[in-house]
XYZ file of N, CA, C and O in Angstrom:
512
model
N -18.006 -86.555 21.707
C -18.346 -85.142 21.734
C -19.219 -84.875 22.958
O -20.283 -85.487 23.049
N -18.875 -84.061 23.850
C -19.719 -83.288 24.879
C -21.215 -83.010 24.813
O -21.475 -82.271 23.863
N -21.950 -83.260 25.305
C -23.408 -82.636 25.173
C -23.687 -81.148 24.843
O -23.086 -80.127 25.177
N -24.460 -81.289 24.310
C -24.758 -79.002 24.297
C -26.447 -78.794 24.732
O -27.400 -79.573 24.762
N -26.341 -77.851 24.934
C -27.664 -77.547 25.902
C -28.729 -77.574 24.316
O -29.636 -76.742 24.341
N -28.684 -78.037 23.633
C -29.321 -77.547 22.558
C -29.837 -79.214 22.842
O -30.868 -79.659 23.347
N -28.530 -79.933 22.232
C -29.209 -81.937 22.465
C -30.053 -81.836 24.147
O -31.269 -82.011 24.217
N -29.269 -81.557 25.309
C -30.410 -81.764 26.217
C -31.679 -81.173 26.066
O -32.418 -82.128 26.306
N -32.171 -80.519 25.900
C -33.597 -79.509 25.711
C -33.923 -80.833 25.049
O -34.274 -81.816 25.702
N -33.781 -80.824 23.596
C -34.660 -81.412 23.168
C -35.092 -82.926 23.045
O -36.060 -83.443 22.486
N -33.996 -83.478 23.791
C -33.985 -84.974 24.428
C -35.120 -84.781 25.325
O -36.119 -85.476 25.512
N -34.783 -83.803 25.778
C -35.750 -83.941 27.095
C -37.022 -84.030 26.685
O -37.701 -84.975 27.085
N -37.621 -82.968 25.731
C -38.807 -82.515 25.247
C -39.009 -83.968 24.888
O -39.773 -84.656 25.564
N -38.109 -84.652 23.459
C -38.604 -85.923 22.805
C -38.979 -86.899 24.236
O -39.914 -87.690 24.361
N -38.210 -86.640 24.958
C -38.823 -88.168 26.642
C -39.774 -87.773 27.080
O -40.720 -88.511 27.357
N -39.775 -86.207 27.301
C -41.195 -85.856 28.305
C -42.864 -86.539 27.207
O -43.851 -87.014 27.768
N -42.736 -86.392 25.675
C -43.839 -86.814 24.844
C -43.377 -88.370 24.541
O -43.728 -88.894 23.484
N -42.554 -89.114 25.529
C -42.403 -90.333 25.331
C -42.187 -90.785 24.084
O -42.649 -91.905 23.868
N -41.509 -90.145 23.009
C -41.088 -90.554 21.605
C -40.067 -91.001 21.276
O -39.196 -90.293 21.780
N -39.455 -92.106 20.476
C -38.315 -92.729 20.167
C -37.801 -91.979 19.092
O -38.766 -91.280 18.783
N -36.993 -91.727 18.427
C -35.873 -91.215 17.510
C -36.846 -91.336 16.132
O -37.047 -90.464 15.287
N -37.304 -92.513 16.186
C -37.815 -92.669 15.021
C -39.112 -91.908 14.938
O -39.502 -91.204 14.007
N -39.770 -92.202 16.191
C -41.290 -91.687 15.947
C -41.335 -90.021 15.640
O -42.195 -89.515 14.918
N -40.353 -89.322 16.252
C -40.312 -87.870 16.753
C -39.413 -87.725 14.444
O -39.635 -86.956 13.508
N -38.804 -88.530 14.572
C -38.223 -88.217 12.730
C -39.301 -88.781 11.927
O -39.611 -88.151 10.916
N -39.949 -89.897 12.208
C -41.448 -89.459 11.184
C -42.626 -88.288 11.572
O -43.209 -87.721 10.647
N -42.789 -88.117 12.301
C -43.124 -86.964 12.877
C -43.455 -85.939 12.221
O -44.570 -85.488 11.958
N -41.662 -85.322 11.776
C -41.404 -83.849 11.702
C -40.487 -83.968 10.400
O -39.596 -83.163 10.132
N -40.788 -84.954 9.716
C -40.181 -85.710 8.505
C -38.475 -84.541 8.772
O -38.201 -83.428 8.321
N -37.849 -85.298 9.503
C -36.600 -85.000 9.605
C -35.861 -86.481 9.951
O -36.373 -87.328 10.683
N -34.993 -86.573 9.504
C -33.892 -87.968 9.519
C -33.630 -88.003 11.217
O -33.048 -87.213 11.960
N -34.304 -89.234 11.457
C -34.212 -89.367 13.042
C -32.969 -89.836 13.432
O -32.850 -90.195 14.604
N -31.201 -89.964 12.038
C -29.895 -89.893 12.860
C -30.128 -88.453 13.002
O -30.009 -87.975 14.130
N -30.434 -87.716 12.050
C -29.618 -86.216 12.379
C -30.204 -85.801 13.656
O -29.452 -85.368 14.529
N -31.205 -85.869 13.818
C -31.640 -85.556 15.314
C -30.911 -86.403 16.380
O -30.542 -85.923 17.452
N -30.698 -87.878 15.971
C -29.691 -88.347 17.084
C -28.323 -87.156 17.357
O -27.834 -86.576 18.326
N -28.185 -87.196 16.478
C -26.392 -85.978 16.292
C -27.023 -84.835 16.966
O -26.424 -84.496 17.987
N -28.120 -84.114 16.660
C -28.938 -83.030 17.618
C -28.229 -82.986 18.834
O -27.403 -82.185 19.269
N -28.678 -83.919 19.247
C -29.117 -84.738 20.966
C -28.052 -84.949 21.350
O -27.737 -84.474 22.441
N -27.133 -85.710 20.628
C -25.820 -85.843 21.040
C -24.613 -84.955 21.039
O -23.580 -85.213 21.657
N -24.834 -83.773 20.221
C -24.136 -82.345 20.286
C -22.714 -82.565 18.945
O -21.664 -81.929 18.851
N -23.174 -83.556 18.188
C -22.282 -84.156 16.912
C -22.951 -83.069 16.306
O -22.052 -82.540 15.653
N -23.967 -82.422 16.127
C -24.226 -81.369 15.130
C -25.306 -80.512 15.944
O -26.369 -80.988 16.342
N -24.805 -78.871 16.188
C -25.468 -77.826 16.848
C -25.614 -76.925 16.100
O -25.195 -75.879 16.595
N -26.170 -76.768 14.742
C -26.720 -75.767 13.882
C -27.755 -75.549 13.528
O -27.947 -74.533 12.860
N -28.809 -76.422 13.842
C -29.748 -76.532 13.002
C -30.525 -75.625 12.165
O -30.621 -74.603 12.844
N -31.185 -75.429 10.963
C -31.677 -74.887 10.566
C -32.832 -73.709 11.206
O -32.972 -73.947 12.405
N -33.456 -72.846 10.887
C -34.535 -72.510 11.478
C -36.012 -73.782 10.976
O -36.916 -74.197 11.702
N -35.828 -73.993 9.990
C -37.021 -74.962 9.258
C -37.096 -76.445 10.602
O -38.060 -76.817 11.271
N -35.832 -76.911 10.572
C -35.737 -78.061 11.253
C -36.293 -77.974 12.747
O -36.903 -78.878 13.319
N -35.978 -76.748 13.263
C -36.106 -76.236 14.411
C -37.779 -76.127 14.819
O -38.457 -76.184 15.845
N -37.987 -75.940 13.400
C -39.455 -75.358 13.313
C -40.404 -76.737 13.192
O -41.537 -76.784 13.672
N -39.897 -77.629 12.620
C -40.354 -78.661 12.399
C -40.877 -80.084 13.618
O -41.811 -80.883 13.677
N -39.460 -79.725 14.566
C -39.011 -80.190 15.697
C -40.440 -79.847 16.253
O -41.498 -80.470 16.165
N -40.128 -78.663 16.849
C -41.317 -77.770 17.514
C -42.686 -78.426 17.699
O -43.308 -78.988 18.600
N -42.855 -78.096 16.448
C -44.231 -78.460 15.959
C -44.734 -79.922 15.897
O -45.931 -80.201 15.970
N -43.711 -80.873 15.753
C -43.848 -82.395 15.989
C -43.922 -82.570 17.579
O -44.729 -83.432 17.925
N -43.347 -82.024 18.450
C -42.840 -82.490 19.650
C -44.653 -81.575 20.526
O -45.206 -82.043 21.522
N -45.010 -80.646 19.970
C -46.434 -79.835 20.326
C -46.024 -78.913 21.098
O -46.934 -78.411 21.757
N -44.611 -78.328 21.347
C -43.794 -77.929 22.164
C -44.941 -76.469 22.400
O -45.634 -75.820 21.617
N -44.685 -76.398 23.920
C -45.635 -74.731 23.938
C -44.200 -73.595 23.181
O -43.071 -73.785 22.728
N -45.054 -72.497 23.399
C -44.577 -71.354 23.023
C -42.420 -70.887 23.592
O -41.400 -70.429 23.077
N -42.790 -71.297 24.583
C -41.449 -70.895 25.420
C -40.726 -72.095 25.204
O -39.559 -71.712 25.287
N -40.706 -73.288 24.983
C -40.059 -74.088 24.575
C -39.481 -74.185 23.305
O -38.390 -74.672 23.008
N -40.566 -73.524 22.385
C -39.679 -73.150 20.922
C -38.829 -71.957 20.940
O -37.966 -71.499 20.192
N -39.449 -71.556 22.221
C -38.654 -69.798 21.867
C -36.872 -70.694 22.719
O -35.768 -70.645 22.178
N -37.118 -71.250 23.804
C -35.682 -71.812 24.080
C -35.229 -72.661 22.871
O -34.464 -72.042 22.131
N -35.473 -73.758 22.538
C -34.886 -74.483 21.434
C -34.205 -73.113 20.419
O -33.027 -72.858 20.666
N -34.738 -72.439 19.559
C -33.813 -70.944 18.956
C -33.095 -70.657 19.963
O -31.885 -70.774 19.770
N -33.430 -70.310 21.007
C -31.957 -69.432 21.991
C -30.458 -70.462 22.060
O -29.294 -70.148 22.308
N -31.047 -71.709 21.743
C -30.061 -72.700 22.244
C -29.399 -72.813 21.140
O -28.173 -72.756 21.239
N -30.249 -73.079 19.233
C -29.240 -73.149 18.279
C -28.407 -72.005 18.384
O -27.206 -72.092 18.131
N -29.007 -70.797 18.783
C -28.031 -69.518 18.290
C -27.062 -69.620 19.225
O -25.894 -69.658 18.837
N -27.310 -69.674 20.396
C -26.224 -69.282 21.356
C -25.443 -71.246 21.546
O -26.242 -72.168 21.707
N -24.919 -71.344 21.525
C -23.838 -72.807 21.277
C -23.085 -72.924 22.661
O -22.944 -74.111 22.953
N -22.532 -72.023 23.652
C -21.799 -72.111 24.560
C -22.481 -72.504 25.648
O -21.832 -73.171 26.454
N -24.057 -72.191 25.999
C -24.547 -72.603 27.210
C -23.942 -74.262 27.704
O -23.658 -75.350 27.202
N -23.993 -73.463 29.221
C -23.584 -74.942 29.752
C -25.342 -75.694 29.965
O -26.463 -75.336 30.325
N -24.529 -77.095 29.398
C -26.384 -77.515 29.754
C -26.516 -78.102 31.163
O -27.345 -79.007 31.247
N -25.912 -77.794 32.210
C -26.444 -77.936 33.302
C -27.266 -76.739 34.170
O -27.574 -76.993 35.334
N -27.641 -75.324 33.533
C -28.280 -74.261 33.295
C -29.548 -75.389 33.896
O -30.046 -75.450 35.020
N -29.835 -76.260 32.604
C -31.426 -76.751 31.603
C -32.106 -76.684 33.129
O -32.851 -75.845 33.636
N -31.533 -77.927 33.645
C -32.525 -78.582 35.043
C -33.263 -77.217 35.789
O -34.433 -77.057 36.139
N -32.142 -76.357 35.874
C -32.992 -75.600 36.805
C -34.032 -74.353 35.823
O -34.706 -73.458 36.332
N -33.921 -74.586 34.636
C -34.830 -73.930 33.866
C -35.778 -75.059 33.445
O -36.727 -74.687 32.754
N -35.714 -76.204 33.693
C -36.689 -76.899 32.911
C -37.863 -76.771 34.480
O -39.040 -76.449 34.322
N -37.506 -76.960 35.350
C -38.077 -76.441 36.461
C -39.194 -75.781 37.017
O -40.244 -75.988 37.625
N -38.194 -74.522 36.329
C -38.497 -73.605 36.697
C -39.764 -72.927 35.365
O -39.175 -72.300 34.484
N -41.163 -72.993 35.191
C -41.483 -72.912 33.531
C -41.631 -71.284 33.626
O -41.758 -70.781 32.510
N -41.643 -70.326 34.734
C -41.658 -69.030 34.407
C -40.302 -68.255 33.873
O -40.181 -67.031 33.832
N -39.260 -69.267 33.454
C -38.062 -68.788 32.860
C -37.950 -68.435 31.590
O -37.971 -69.337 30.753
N -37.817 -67.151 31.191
C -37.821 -67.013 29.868
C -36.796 -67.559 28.971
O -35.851 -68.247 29.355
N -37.037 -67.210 27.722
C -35.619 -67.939 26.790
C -34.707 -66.863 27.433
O -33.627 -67.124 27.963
N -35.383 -65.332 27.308
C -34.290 -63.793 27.391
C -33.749 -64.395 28.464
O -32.527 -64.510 28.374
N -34.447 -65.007 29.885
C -33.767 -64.699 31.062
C -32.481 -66.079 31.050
O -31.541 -66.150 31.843
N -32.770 -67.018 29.984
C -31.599 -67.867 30.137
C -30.531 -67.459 29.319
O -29.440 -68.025 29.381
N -30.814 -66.289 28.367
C -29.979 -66.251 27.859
C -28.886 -65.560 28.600
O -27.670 -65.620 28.419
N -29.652 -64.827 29.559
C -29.099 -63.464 30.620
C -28.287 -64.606 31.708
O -27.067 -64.534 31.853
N -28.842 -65.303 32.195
C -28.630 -66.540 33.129
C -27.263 -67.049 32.801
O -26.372 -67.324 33.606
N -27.225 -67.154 31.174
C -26.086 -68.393 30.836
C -24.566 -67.100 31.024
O -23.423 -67.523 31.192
N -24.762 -66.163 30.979
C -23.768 -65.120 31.067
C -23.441 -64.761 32.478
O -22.465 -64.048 32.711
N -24.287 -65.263 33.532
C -23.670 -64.830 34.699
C -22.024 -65.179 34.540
O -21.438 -65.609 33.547
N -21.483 -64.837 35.890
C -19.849 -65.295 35.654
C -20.227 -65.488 37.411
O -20.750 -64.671 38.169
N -19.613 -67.251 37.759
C -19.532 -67.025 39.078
C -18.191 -67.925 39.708
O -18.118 -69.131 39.943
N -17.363 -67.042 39.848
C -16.303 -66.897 39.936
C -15.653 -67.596 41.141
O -15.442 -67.027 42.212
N -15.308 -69.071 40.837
C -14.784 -69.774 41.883
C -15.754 -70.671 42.590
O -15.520 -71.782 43.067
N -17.076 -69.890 42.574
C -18.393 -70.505 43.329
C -19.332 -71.461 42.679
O -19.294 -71.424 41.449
N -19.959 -72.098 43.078
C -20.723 -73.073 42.563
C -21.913 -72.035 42.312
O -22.433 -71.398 43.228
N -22.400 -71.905 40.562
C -23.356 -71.763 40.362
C -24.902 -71.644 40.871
O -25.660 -72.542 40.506
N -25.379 -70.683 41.622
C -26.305 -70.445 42.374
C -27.637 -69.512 41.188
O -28.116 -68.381 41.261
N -27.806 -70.423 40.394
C -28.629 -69.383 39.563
C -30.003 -69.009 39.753
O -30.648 -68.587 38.792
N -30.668 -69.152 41.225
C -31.710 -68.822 41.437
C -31.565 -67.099 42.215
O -32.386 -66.221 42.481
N -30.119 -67.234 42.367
C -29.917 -65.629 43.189
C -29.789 -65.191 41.755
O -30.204 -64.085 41.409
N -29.380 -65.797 41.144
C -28.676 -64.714 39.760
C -29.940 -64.583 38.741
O -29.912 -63.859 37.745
N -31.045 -65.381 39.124
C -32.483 -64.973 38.322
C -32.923 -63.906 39.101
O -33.361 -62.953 38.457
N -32.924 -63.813 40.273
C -33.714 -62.870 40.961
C -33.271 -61.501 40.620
O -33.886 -60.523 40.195
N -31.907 -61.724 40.956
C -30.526 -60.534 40.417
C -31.507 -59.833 39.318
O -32.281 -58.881 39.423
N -31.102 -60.843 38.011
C -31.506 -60.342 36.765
C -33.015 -59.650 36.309
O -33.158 -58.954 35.304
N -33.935 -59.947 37.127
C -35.298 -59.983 37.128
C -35.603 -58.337 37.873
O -36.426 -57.520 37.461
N -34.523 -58.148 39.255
C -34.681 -56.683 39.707
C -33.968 -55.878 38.954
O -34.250 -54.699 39.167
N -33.105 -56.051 38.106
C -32.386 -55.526 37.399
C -33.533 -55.257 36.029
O -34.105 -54.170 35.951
N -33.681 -55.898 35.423
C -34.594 -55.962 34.510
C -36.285 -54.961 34.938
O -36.989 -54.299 34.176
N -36.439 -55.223 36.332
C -38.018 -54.124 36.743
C -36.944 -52.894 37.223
O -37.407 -51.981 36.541
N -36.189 -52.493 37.713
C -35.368 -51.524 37.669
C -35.108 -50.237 36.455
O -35.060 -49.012 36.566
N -34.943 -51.361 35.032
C -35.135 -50.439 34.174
C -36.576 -50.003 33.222
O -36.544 -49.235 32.261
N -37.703 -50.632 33.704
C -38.704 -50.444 33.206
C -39.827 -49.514 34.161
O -41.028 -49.333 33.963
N -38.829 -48.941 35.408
C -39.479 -47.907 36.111
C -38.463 -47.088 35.926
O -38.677 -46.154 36.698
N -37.224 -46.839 35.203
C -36.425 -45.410 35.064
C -36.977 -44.826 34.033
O -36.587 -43.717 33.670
């Protein structure tokens, strides 16, 4: 099975706090296979509880839980998006969600024009 931007995020999160499968599932008393399946994109539903649980084990800030939700709900992101949002930490969940919808047509993915895009677009309508 393919990766989903949902397993990268939070692989990442579990490496960046240097935690093994197990430590991060005693943790957040969640079964550290099902989080393997997480990670590995064998299962992209998770609960809100689990999600919540995750979170809160991993010490995740604010915008990192708010991405982890953008990622169970929305299932299609490509997770090669992540890198340049993990990056980038003034990226909102909204603006990846806005991000993962660009369409770039034939071209190699340039999503730092298409943040900026979205961002004048976005102060555009909060001065009409």
């Amino acid at each position: 099975m393919p990766e989903t931007a949902l397993g990268v995020w939070l692989k990442g999160l579990r490496e960046e706090k240097k935690l093994s499968l197990r430590d991060l599932g005693q943790r957040c008393e969640v079964d550290h296979a099902y989080i393997y399946r997480l990670e590995t994109g064998v299962k992209e539903a998770p609960s809100e509880d689990v999600l919540e649980k995750l979170a809160k084990a991993l010490s995740a800030s604010e915008r990192d839980r708010d991405i982890l939700h953008q990622l169970a709900r929305q299932t299609n992101i490509d997770p090669n998006i992540l890198e340049f949002v993990r990056k980038d930490q003034s990226i909102s969940a909204d603006e990846l969600q806005m991000l993962s919808t660009v369409v770039n047509r034939g071209a190699r993915a340039d999503y730092a024009t298409s943040l900026a895009r979205i961002r004048r677009m976005m102060m555009d309508d909060d001065d009409g």
